[in-house]
Amino acid sequence: MAYDLVVRNGVVVDGSGMPRYRADVGVIGGRVATIGRIRESAREVIDAEGRVVAPGFIDGHTHMDAQVFWDPLGTCSCWHGVTSVVMGNCGFTLAPCAKADRHLVVRNLERAEDIAGEAMDAGIDWTWTTFAEFLDAVDALPKGINYAGYLGHSALRTYVMGERAFEQPGTADDLALMERELRAALAAGAMGFTTSRSPSHETPDRRPVASRMATWDEVRRLVGVMGEMNAGIFEIAGERFGDAAGLRGYHERLRDLAVETGRPITWGLFSRREDPTLWRTYLALLEETAAAGGRMFAQVHSRALSVVLSFKTNLPFDRLPVWNDLRALPLAEQAARLRDPELRRRLVEAARERDERKPIGAEARRGAYEWVFLMDSPQGPHRSVAEIAQERGVDPVEAMIDLALEREMNVFFVQPIANEDQDHALELIKHPRTAVTFSDSGAHVSQIMDASLQTHLLAYWVRAKQALTLEQAVRMLSFDNASHWGFADRGLIREGFAADLVVFDPDTVGPDMPEVAHDLPAGARRLVQRARGFSATVVNGDVVLRDGKHTGALPGRLLRGPLARR
Ligand SMILES: [Zn+2]
């Protein structure tokens, strides 16, 4: 027997959570053919001596819907071991939508998810109207990794209702049309249906995104379509409540919807500093729903959700008039001006003003400098700006300016905006009804660097803290997520399974420092973050990355949802 690929001499961590063992892994026709001692020849060999061989990681929460058109590799996720992603979360998709109306769905995506409108205009060849046609377009694209997609409520509403989608609840006729398109999307392979009721999801003109204008009854009817068809997952970016009764009502609605439809319901969950026990009520909801006969799981992150601040990208002061003038200048000129004592005084003073503006999504926040950290290594521990300022006897904003000047403007700060407490983060990771996912990859491209959540789990929680075994962590990233999203032949190293594999050094694997890149269509800017420690990433049997570099192979596939596979 001749193999297409053999990964030799590695230590297999197979994704099941069972203990590691030494074996070669042989691949034929894109699938794992043999696990054992392989003596036969192979077209290609990866020497994995001293390395771990694991299933490729699966990320169930991304926004790569636009990016897939200009970046087939799925960066930065692919650099962190991810071989399959689910797009279309939080109600945001590019379909259904006719080309002529594309400004409507772009409006939903642009601000809420921080994907540059000009990048979308320049980078997307809009060939579809329906969701089924969109899936065919993604299917036809060259892809480095595997992609699956939900149908998003905001797109569905604007498709059916046009401008009215941003203003009112749907009529009976609107709903009938939405249900019809959702049925067709599921039949074509949509993973399910997503929506947002989150106050942090706004359009560039500060109106709610379209899905937020839906009544709960509209949501219920649409999830009910999945119940009738017995297929699909419902993902929701949830509401926020000022009072316990409102929160309880929302939880009961979610629980009842899970029970009445029989479909899995999922949402992101973070602990929050301003309300440090709220997340526990959501964990209790998971158990309550299960006890009532419904399916529900939460999506969690492996660390604090962190906004990245820098003079090269965004600072929390950018909108203040005196800052605005400065920040419009080229970076070298900003540096020169920042040495002017009079201007510095005005900048520091302006930055002290109270922040009246509510930040949207992952936009930077002003103030609270004990929660802004100097990021001088990928992993930390990081010192706070407040602490550094106190040591230097200067205002925190002045300390940020000085730190930037001392490093030729090459400095990053991180500002945790959720999951600040790492004990909470670990409890969320270890809860049996959570999935470690939620990179939001493809979104917030100039704001955060959460595409490294997988390598953070391995570097921080496994290696530095020893809070998880490598076997547990790999299982969370591969088999558990494959199970949640129904990828029946992925997420394990098993004979017959798709050969999505990562080969990495457990002693060095981890995220690198972020960098600023201008590699989006039309030159738009984003933060990129690479990883260290990976020797190879294999997708459907082909080596896509070797030592972090693209081999040129594009073996990724569209993964269609359950109805298209049946
Ligand atoms: Zn999202």
Coordinates of C-alpha atoms and ligand atoms in Angstrom, one line a residue:
M1 CA 0.0 0.0 0.0
A2 CA 1.4 3.4 -0.9
Y3 CA 0.4 6.4 1.2
D4 CA -0.2 9.9 0.1
L5 CA 1.2 11.2 3.4
V6 CA 2.7 9.6 6.5
V7 CA 3.3 11.6 9.7
R8 CA 6.1 9.6 11.3
N9 CA 7.4 9.2 14.8
G10 CA 4.9 11.6 16.4
V11 CA 3.0 11.4 19.7
V12 CA -0.6 11.0 18.9
V13 CA -3.1 13.0 21.0
D14 CA -6.1 11.7 19.2
G15 CA -8.8 14.3 20.2
S16 CA -10.8 11.8 22.3
G17 CA -9.2 12.9 25.6
M18 CA -7.5 9.5 26.0
P19 CA -3.8 9.4 26.8
R20 CA -1.2 10.0 24.2
Y21 CA 0.7 7.3 22.4
R22 CA 3.5 7.0 19.9
A23 CA 2.4 6.1 16.3
D24 CA 2.7 6.9 12.7
V25 CA -0.4 8.2 10.9
G26 CA -0.9 7.3 7.3
V27 CA -3.2 9.1 4.9
I28 CA -4.8 7.9 1.7
G29 CA -7.3 9.9 -0.4
G30 CA -7.6 12.7 2.2
R31 CA -8.5 10.3 5.0
V32 CA -6.7 8.7 7.8
A33 CA -6.0 5.1 6.6
T34 CA -3.6 3.6 9.2
I35 CA -2.4 4.4 12.7
G36 CA 0.5 2.3 13.8
R37 CA 4.0 1.5 12.6
I38 CA 4.0 2.3 8.9
R39 CA 6.9 0.8 6.8
E40 CA 5.5 1.4 3.4
S41 CA 6.5 4.3 1.2
A42 CA 4.7 7.6 1.0
R43 CA 4.5 10.4 -1.5
E44 CA 5.1 12.9 1.3
V45 CA 6.5 12.4 4.8
I46 CA 6.3 14.7 7.9
D47 CA 8.9 13.8 10.5
A48 CA 7.1 14.4 13.8
E49 CA 9.9 13.2 16.1
G50 CA 9.4 15.0 19.5
R51 CA 6.1 16.5 18.2
V52 CA 2.5 16.0 19.0
V53 CA 0.1 15.0 16.2
A54 CA -3.5 16.1 16.9
P55 CA -6.7 16.5 14.9
G56 CA -7.0 20.0 13.4
F57 CA -8.9 22.4 15.6
I58 CA -12.5 23.5 14.9
D59 CA -13.8 27.0 15.6
G60 CA -17.5 27.3 15.8
H61 CA -17.6 31.1 16.1
T62 CA -16.1 33.1 13.3
H63 CA -17.1 35.9 10.9
M64 CA -15.0 34.8 7.9
D65 CA -18.0 35.3 5.6
A66 CA -16.4 38.2 3.8
Q67 CA -12.7 37.2 4.3
V68 CA -13.1 33.8 2.6
F69 CA -13.4 35.7 -0.7
W70 CA -9.9 37.3 -0.4
D71 CA -8.0 35.1 2.0
P72 CA -8.5 31.4 1.2
L73 CA -6.2 30.3 4.1
G74 CA -8.4 31.7 6.8
T75 CA -5.7 33.7 8.6
C76 CA -5.1 34.2 11.5
S77 CA -7.0 31.1 12.5
C78 CA -5.1 28.7 10.3
W79 CA -1.8 29.7 12.0
H80 CA -3.2 28.6 15.3
G81 CA -4.1 25.1 14.2
V82 CA -7.6 25.7 13.0
T83 CA -8.6 23.6 10.0
S84 CA -12.4 24.1 10.0
V85 CA -14.5 27.2 10.8
V86 CA -18.1 28.0 11.1
M87 CA -19.1 31.4 9.7
G88 CA -22.3 33.4 9.8
N89 CA -22.6 34.0 13.5
C90 CA -24.6 36.6 15.3
G91 CA -27.0 37.1 12.4
F92 CA -24.4 38.5 10.0
T93 CA -24.1 36.8 6.6
L94 CA -23.7 38.0 3.1
A95 CA -26.7 36.0 1.9
P96 CA -29.5 36.0 1.1
C97 CA -28.9 39.3 -0.7
A98 CA -28.9 40.4 -4.3
K99 CA -25.8 42.3 -5.6
A100 CA -27.8 45.5 -6.0
D101 CA -28.8 45.5 -2.3
R102 CA -25.5 44.5 -0.9
H103 CA -25.1 47.9 0.9
L104 CA -27.8 46.6 3.3
V105 CA -26.0 43.5 4.5
V106 CA -22.7 45.4 4.5
R107 CA -24.3 48.0 6.8
N108 CA -25.1 45.2 9.3
L109 CA -21.5 43.9 9.3
E110 CA -19.4 46.9 9.0
R111 CA -19.6 48.5 12.5
A112 CA -20.8 45.7 14.6
E113 CA -18.0 43.4 13.4
D114 CA -15.4 46.0 12.3
I115 CA -14.9 44.7 8.8
A116 CA -14.0 47.6 6.4
G117 CA -16.7 48.4 3.9
E118 CA -14.1 49.2 1.3
A119 CA -12.4 45.8 1.8
M120 CA -15.8 44.1 1.2
D121 CA -16.5 46.2 -1.9
A122 CA -13.1 45.5 -3.4
G123 CA -12.6 41.9 -2.3
I124 CA -16.0 40.2 -3.0
D125 CA -17.2 39.1 -6.3
W126 CA -21.0 39.1 -5.6
T127 CA -22.5 36.3 -7.7
W128 CA -25.4 35.2 -5.5
T129 CA -28.8 36.2 -4.3
T130 CA -30.1 33.2 -2.2
F131 CA -28.2 31.5 0.6
A132 CA -28.0 28.3 -1.5
E133 CA -26.2 30.3 -4.2
F134 CA -23.9 31.8 -1.7
L135 CA -22.9 28.3 -0.5
D136 CA -22.2 27.3 -4.1
A137 CA -20.0 30.4 -4.4
V138 CA -18.0 29.5 -1.3
D139 CA -17.9 25.9 -2.5
A140 CA -16.3 27.1 -5.8
L141 CA -13.7 29.3 -4.1
P142 CA -10.1 28.0 -3.5
K143 CA -9.8 27.3 0.2
G144 CA -6.9 26.4 2.5
I145 CA -9.2 25.2 5.4
N146 CA -12.8 24.0 5.7
Y147 CA -15.7 26.4 6.0
A148 CA -19.3 26.0 7.1
G149 CA -21.9 28.7 7.3
Y150 CA -25.1 29.6 9.1
L151 CA -27.9 31.7 7.7
G152 CA -27.9 35.1 9.5
H153 CA -31.1 36.8 10.6
S154 CA -30.0 40.3 9.7
A155 CA -29.4 39.3 6.1
L156 CA -32.6 37.3 5.9
R157 CA -34.6 40.3 7.2
T158 CA -33.1 42.8 4.8
Y159 CA -33.5 40.4 1.9
V160 CA -37.2 40.1 2.6
M161 CA -38.0 43.6 4.0
G162 CA -35.4 46.0 2.5
E163 CA -35.1 49.2 4.5
R164 CA -38.1 48.2 6.7
A165 CA -35.8 45.6 8.2
F166 CA -34.0 48.3 10.2
E167 CA -37.3 49.9 11.4
Q168 CA -40.0 47.4 12.2
P169 CA -41.2 43.9 13.1
G170 CA -42.0 41.6 10.2
T171 CA -45.5 41.2 8.9
A172 CA -47.1 37.8 8.4
D173 CA -46.1 38.0 4.8
D174 CA -42.6 38.9 5.6
L175 CA -42.4 36.0 8.0
A176 CA -43.7 33.5 5.5
L177 CA -41.0 34.6 3.0
M178 CA -38.3 34.4 5.7
E179 CA -39.4 30.9 6.6
R180 CA -39.3 29.8 3.0
E181 CA -35.7 31.1 2.4
L182 CA -34.6 29.5 5.7
R183 CA -36.0 26.1 4.6
A184 CA -34.2 26.4 1.3
A185 CA -30.9 27.4 3.1
L186 CA -31.1 24.4 5.4
A187 CA -31.8 22.1 2.6
A188 CA -28.7 23.5 0.7
G189 CA -26.5 22.9 3.8
A190 CA -26.7 25.9 6.1
M191 CA -25.5 24.9 9.6
G192 CA -28.5 26.6 11.1
F193 CA -29.8 30.1 11.9
T194 CA -28.2 32.9 13.9
T195 CA -29.4 36.2 15.3
S196 CA -28.4 39.1 17.4
R197 CA -30.4 41.0 20.0
S198 CA -27.2 42.4 21.5
P199 CA -27.1 46.2 22.2
S200 CA -23.5 46.1 21.1
H201 CA -24.5 45.3 17.5
E202 CA -25.1 48.6 15.7
T203 CA -24.8 49.9 12.1
P204 CA -22.3 52.7 11.2
D205 CA -25.1 55.3 11.6
R206 CA -25.7 54.0 15.2
R207 CA -29.0 52.2 14.5
P208 CA -29.6 48.6 15.7
V209 CA -28.7 46.0 13.2
A210 CA -31.7 44.5 11.4
S211 CA -32.2 41.4 13.6
R212 CA -32.7 43.5 16.7
M213 CA -36.0 44.9 15.2
A214 CA -37.5 41.4 15.2
T215 CA -40.0 40.4 17.9
W216 CA -39.3 37.2 19.9
D217 CA -42.2 35.6 18.1
E218 CA -40.4 36.1 14.8
V219 CA -37.3 34.5 16.2
R220 CA -39.4 31.6 17.6
R221 CA -41.1 31.0 14.3
L222 CA -37.7 30.9 12.5
V223 CA -36.1 28.5 15.0
G224 CA -39.4 26.5 14.7
V225 CA -38.6 25.9 11.0
M226 CA -35.4 24.1 12.1
G227 CA -37.5 22.2 14.6
E228 CA -39.9 21.0 11.9
M229 CA -37.0 20.0 9.6
N230 CA -35.1 18.5 12.6
A231 CA -31.9 20.1 11.6
G232 CA -29.7 23.1 12.4
I233 CA -28.2 25.0 15.4
F234 CA -29.6 28.3 16.6
E235 CA -26.9 30.8 17.7
I236 CA -27.9 34.0 19.4
A237 CA -25.9 37.1 20.5
G238 CA -28.0 37.7 23.5
E239 CA -29.9 40.6 25.1
R240 CA -28.6 42.5 28.1
F241 CA -30.9 43.3 31.0
G242 CA -30.9 45.9 33.7
D243 CA -33.1 43.8 36.1
A244 CA -33.4 40.3 37.3
A245 CA -37.0 39.8 36.1
G246 CA -36.0 40.8 32.5
L247 CA -33.1 38.4 32.6
R248 CA -35.2 35.6 34.0
G249 CA -37.8 36.1 31.3
Y250 CA -35.1 35.9 28.6
H251 CA -33.7 32.7 30.1
E252 CA -37.2 31.1 30.2
R253 CA -37.7 32.1 26.5
L254 CA -34.5 30.4 25.5
R255 CA -35.2 27.3 27.6
D256 CA -38.7 26.9 26.2
L257 CA -37.5 27.4 22.6
A258 CA -34.9 24.7 23.1
V259 CA -37.5 22.3 24.5
E260 CA -40.2 23.1 22.0
T261 CA -37.9 22.9 18.9
G262 CA -35.5 20.2 20.0
R263 CA -32.7 22.1 18.3
P264 CA -29.4 23.0 20.0
I265 CA -29.2 26.6 21.1
T266 CA -25.9 28.3 21.7
W267 CA -24.5 31.7 22.7
G268 CA -21.3 33.3 23.8
L269 CA -20.6 33.6 27.6
F270 CA -18.1 35.7 29.3
S271 CA -17.6 36.7 32.9
R272 CA -17.8 40.5 33.3
R273 CA -16.1 42.6 35.9
E274 CA -19.0 45.0 36.2
D275 CA -21.4 42.1 37.1
P276 CA -19.2 39.3 38.3
T277 CA -21.9 36.7 39.1
L278 CA -24.1 37.1 36.0
W279 CA -22.3 34.3 34.1
R280 CA -23.3 31.8 36.7
T281 CA -27.0 32.4 36.0
Y282 CA -26.2 31.4 32.4
L283 CA -24.4 28.3 33.4
A284 CA -27.5 27.4 35.6
L285 CA -29.6 28.0 32.5
L286 CA -27.6 25.3 30.6
E287 CA -28.5 22.8 33.3
E288 CA -32.1 23.9 33.7
T289 CA -32.6 23.5 29.9
A290 CA -31.0 20.1 29.9
A291 CA -33.3 19.0 32.8
A292 CA -36.3 20.3 30.9
G293 CA -35.4 18.3 27.9
G294 CA -33.7 20.9 25.7
R295 CA -30.2 21.1 24.2
M296 CA -28.0 24.2 24.9
F297 CA -24.3 24.9 25.1
A298 CA -22.3 28.1 25.8
Q299 CA -19.4 29.3 23.7
V300 CA -16.4 30.5 25.8
H301 CA -13.0 32.0 25.3
S302 CA -9.7 30.8 26.6
R303 CA -8.7 34.1 28.1
A304 CA -9.8 37.7 28.7
L305 CA -11.5 39.3 25.6
S306 CA -8.9 42.0 25.0
V307 CA -8.9 45.1 22.9
V308 CA -5.5 45.8 21.4
L309 CA -4.5 49.5 21.5
S310 CA -1.6 51.1 19.7
F311 CA -0.6 54.2 17.9
K312 CA -0.5 52.2 14.8
T313 CA -4.1 51.1 15.1
N314 CA -6.7 52.5 17.6
L315 CA -6.4 54.4 20.9
P316 CA -9.3 55.1 23.2
F317 CA -8.8 58.9 22.7
D318 CA -8.9 58.9 18.9
R319 CA -12.2 60.7 18.6
L320 CA -11.3 63.6 20.9
P321 CA -10.7 66.7 18.8
V322 CA -7.1 67.4 19.8
W323 CA -6.3 63.7 19.5
N324 CA -8.2 63.4 16.2
D325 CA -5.9 66.1 14.6
L326 CA -2.8 64.4 15.8
R327 CA -3.9 60.9 14.8
A328 CA -4.7 62.0 11.2
L329 CA -0.9 62.5 10.7
P330 CA 1.6 60.0 9.5
L331 CA 3.1 58.0 12.4
A332 CA 6.6 59.6 12.3
E333 CA 5.0 63.0 12.4
Q334 CA 2.8 62.0 15.4
A335 CA 6.0 60.9 17.2
A336 CA 7.6 64.3 16.5
R337 CA 4.6 66.2 17.8
L338 CA 4.3 64.0 20.9
R339 CA 7.6 65.5 22.0
D340 CA 6.1 68.9 22.2
P341 CA 5.3 69.6 26.0
E342 CA 2.5 72.0 25.3
L343 CA 0.7 69.5 23.0
R344 CA 1.3 66.6 25.4
R345 CA -0.3 68.7 28.2
R346 CA -3.4 69.2 26.0
L347 CA -3.6 65.6 24.9
V348 CA -3.4 64.4 28.5
E349 CA -6.0 66.9 29.6
A350 CA -8.4 65.9 26.8
A351 CA -8.0 62.2 27.6
R352 CA -9.1 62.9 31.2
E353 CA -12.5 64.0 30.1
R354 CA -15.4 61.7 31.0
D355 CA -16.2 59.2 28.2
E356 CA -19.9 59.8 27.4
R357 CA -19.9 57.6 24.4
K358 CA -21.0 54.0 24.7
P359 CA -18.4 51.8 23.0
I360 CA -19.7 49.4 20.3
G361 CA -18.5 45.8 20.1
A362 CA -14.8 45.7 20.7
E363 CA -14.1 49.4 20.4
A364 CA -11.5 50.8 22.8
R365 CA -12.6 52.2 26.2
R366 CA -11.2 55.3 27.9
G367 CA -10.1 55.4 31.6
A368 CA -9.5 52.6 34.1
Y369 CA -5.8 52.4 33.5
E370 CA -5.4 49.6 36.0
W371 CA -7.2 47.6 33.3
V372 CA -4.9 48.7 30.4
F373 CA -1.7 46.6 30.2
L374 CA 1.6 47.0 28.4
M375 CA 1.8 44.0 26.1
D376 CA 5.6 43.3 26.0
S377 CA 5.2 39.6 25.5
P378 CA 2.5 37.5 24.0
Q379 CA 1.6 35.6 27.1
G380 CA 2.2 38.0 30.0
P381 CA 2.0 38.6 32.9
H382 CA 1.6 42.2 31.8
R383 CA 2.0 45.3 34.0
S384 CA -0.8 47.8 34.0
V385 CA -0.4 51.4 32.7
A386 CA -1.6 52.7 36.1
E387 CA 1.2 50.9 37.8
I388 CA 3.8 52.0 35.3
A389 CA 2.5 55.6 35.5
Q390 CA 2.7 55.6 39.3
E391 CA 6.2 54.3 39.3
R392 CA 7.2 57.1 36.9
G393 CA 5.2 59.7 38.7
V394 CA 3.3 60.7 35.5
D395 CA -0.3 60.6 34.3
P396 CA -1.3 57.2 32.8
V397 CA -1.9 58.8 29.4
E398 CA 1.5 60.4 29.5
A399 CA 3.0 57.0 30.4
M400 CA 1.3 55.6 27.3
I401 CA 2.8 58.3 25.2
D402 CA 6.3 57.9 26.7
L403 CA 6.2 54.1 26.3
A404 CA 5.3 54.6 22.6
L405 CA 8.1 57.1 22.0
E406 CA 10.7 54.9 23.8
R407 CA 9.8 52.1 21.5
E408 CA 9.6 54.0 18.2
M409 CA 5.8 53.9 18.3
N410 CA 6.0 50.2 18.2
V411 CA 4.0 49.3 21.3
F412 CA 0.8 47.4 22.0
F413 CA -1.5 47.8 25.0
V414 CA -4.2 45.3 25.9
Q415 CA -7.5 46.2 27.5
P416 CA -9.6 43.3 28.8
I417 CA -13.3 44.1 28.2
A418 CA -14.7 40.7 29.3
N419 CA -13.5 37.5 31.1
E420 CA -11.1 39.7 33.1
D421 CA -11.0 37.2 36.0
Q422 CA -8.9 34.2 34.9
D423 CA -10.4 31.9 37.6
H424 CA -13.8 32.5 36.0
A425 CA -12.3 31.9 32.5
L426 CA -11.0 28.6 33.7
E427 CA -14.3 27.6 35.3
L428 CA -16.1 28.4 32.0
I429 CA -13.5 26.4 30.0
K430 CA -13.9 23.4 32.2
H431 CA -17.7 23.4 32.4
P432 CA -19.1 20.3 30.6
R433 CA -21.7 22.3 28.7
T434 CA -19.4 24.8 27.2
A435 CA -17.4 24.8 24.0
V436 CA -14.0 26.6 23.8
T437 CA -14.5 28.6 20.6
F438 CA -15.6 32.2 19.9
S439 CA -12.5 33.5 18.2
D440 CA -14.7 35.9 16.3
S441 CA -12.0 35.4 13.6
G442 CA -12.6 37.5 10.5
A443 CA -14.3 40.3 12.6
H444 CA -12.9 43.0 14.8
V445 CA -9.9 42.9 12.6
S446 CA -8.3 46.1 13.8
Q447 CA -9.4 45.8 17.4
I448 CA -8.7 42.4 19.0
M449 CA -6.5 39.4 18.5
D450 CA -8.7 36.6 19.6
A451 CA -7.9 34.3 16.7
S452 CA -5.1 33.0 19.0
L453 CA -7.5 31.5 21.5
Q454 CA -6.5 27.9 20.6
T455 CA -2.7 28.5 21.1
H456 CA -3.4 30.4 24.2
L457 CA -5.2 27.4 25.6
L458 CA -2.2 25.2 24.9
A459 CA 0.5 27.7 26.0
Y460 CA -1.2 29.2 29.0
W461 CA -3.7 26.7 30.5
V462 CA -1.8 23.5 29.6
R463 CA 1.9 24.5 29.7
A464 CA 2.2 27.5 32.0
K465 CA -0.7 26.8 34.5
Q466 CA -1.0 23.1 34.1
A467 CA -4.7 23.5 34.7
L468 CA -5.6 21.2 31.9
T469 CA -3.8 18.2 30.4
L470 CA -2.8 18.4 26.7
E471 CA -5.3 15.6 26.0
Q472 CA -8.1 17.6 27.6
A473 CA -7.3 20.8 25.8
V474 CA -6.9 19.1 22.4
R475 CA -10.3 17.4 22.9
M476 CA -11.9 20.7 23.7
L477 CA -10.6 22.2 20.4
S478 CA -11.3 19.2 18.2
F479 CA -13.7 16.4 19.1
D480 CA -15.9 18.5 21.4
N481 CA -16.4 21.2 18.8
A482 CA -16.8 18.6 16.0
S483 CA -19.6 17.0 18.1
H484 CA -21.3 20.3 18.8
W485 CA -21.4 21.3 15.2
G486 CA -22.1 17.8 13.9
F487 CA -18.9 17.3 11.8
A488 CA -19.2 13.5 12.1
D489 CA -15.9 12.6 10.4
R490 CA -13.6 15.2 11.9
G491 CA -12.2 16.1 15.3
L492 CA -10.5 12.7 16.0
I493 CA -7.5 10.9 14.6
R494 CA -9.3 7.7 13.6
E495 CA -9.1 5.4 10.6
G496 CA -11.7 6.7 8.1
F497 CA -11.8 10.2 9.4
A498 CA -10.9 13.2 7.3
A499 CA -7.1 13.8 7.6
D500 CA -7.2 17.3 9.2
L501 CA -4.1 17.2 11.4
V502 CA -1.8 19.5 13.2
V503 CA 1.8 18.7 14.2
F504 CA 3.3 20.9 16.9
D505 CA 5.9 21.1 19.6
P506 CA 4.1 21.0 23.0
D507 CA 7.0 22.9 24.7
T508 CA 6.9 25.9 22.4
V509 CA 3.4 26.1 20.9
G510 CA 1.8 29.5 21.6
P511 CA 0.8 32.8 20.1
D512 CA 3.3 35.4 18.8
M513 CA 3.1 39.1 19.3
P514 CA 0.5 40.9 17.2
E515 CA 1.5 43.0 14.2
V516 CA -0.2 45.6 12.1
A517 CA -0.7 44.6 8.4
H518 CA -2.3 46.4 5.5
D519 CA -3.2 43.3 3.6
L520 CA -6.9 43.6 3.3
P521 CA -8.4 44.4 -0.1
A522 CA -8.1 48.1 -0.9
G523 CA -5.2 48.2 1.6
A524 CA -7.4 48.2 4.6
R525 CA -5.6 47.6 7.9
R526 CA -5.9 44.7 10.4
L527 CA -4.0 43.2 13.3
V528 CA -2.4 39.9 12.6
Q529 CA -1.1 37.4 15.1
R530 CA 1.0 34.4 14.1
A531 CA 1.8 31.4 16.2
R532 CA 5.0 29.5 17.1
G533 CA 5.6 25.8 17.5
F534 CA 3.7 24.3 14.5
S535 CA 5.6 22.2 12.1
A536 CA 2.7 21.3 9.9
T537 CA -1.0 21.7 9.3
V538 CA -2.8 19.2 7.1
V539 CA -6.3 19.7 5.7
N540 CA -8.1 16.8 4.0
G541 CA -4.8 15.0 3.6
D542 CA -2.8 17.9 2.0
V543 CA -0.1 19.8 3.9
V544 CA -1.3 23.5 3.9
L545 CA 1.3 25.0 6.2
R546 CA 4.9 23.8 6.9
D547 CA 6.6 25.7 9.7
G548 CA 3.9 28.4 9.5
K549 CA 4.4 28.9 5.7
H550 CA 1.8 28.2 3.1
T551 CA 2.8 25.4 0.8
G552 CA 0.5 26.6 -2.0
A553 CA -2.0 23.7 -1.4
L554 CA -5.7 24.7 -1.1
P555 CA -7.5 21.5 -0.1
G556 CA -10.2 23.1 2.0
R557 CA -13.9 22.3 1.4
L558 CA -17.3 23.7 2.1
L559 CA -18.8 21.6 4.9
R560 CA -22.5 21.5 4.3
G561 CA -24.9 21.1 7.1
P562 CA -26.8 17.9 7.9
L563 CA -29.7 18.1 5.5
A564 CA -27.4 18.5 2.4
R565 CA -25.5 15.5 3.6
R566 CA -28.4 13.2 4.3
Ligands
ZN1 ZN -19.9 37.0 16.7

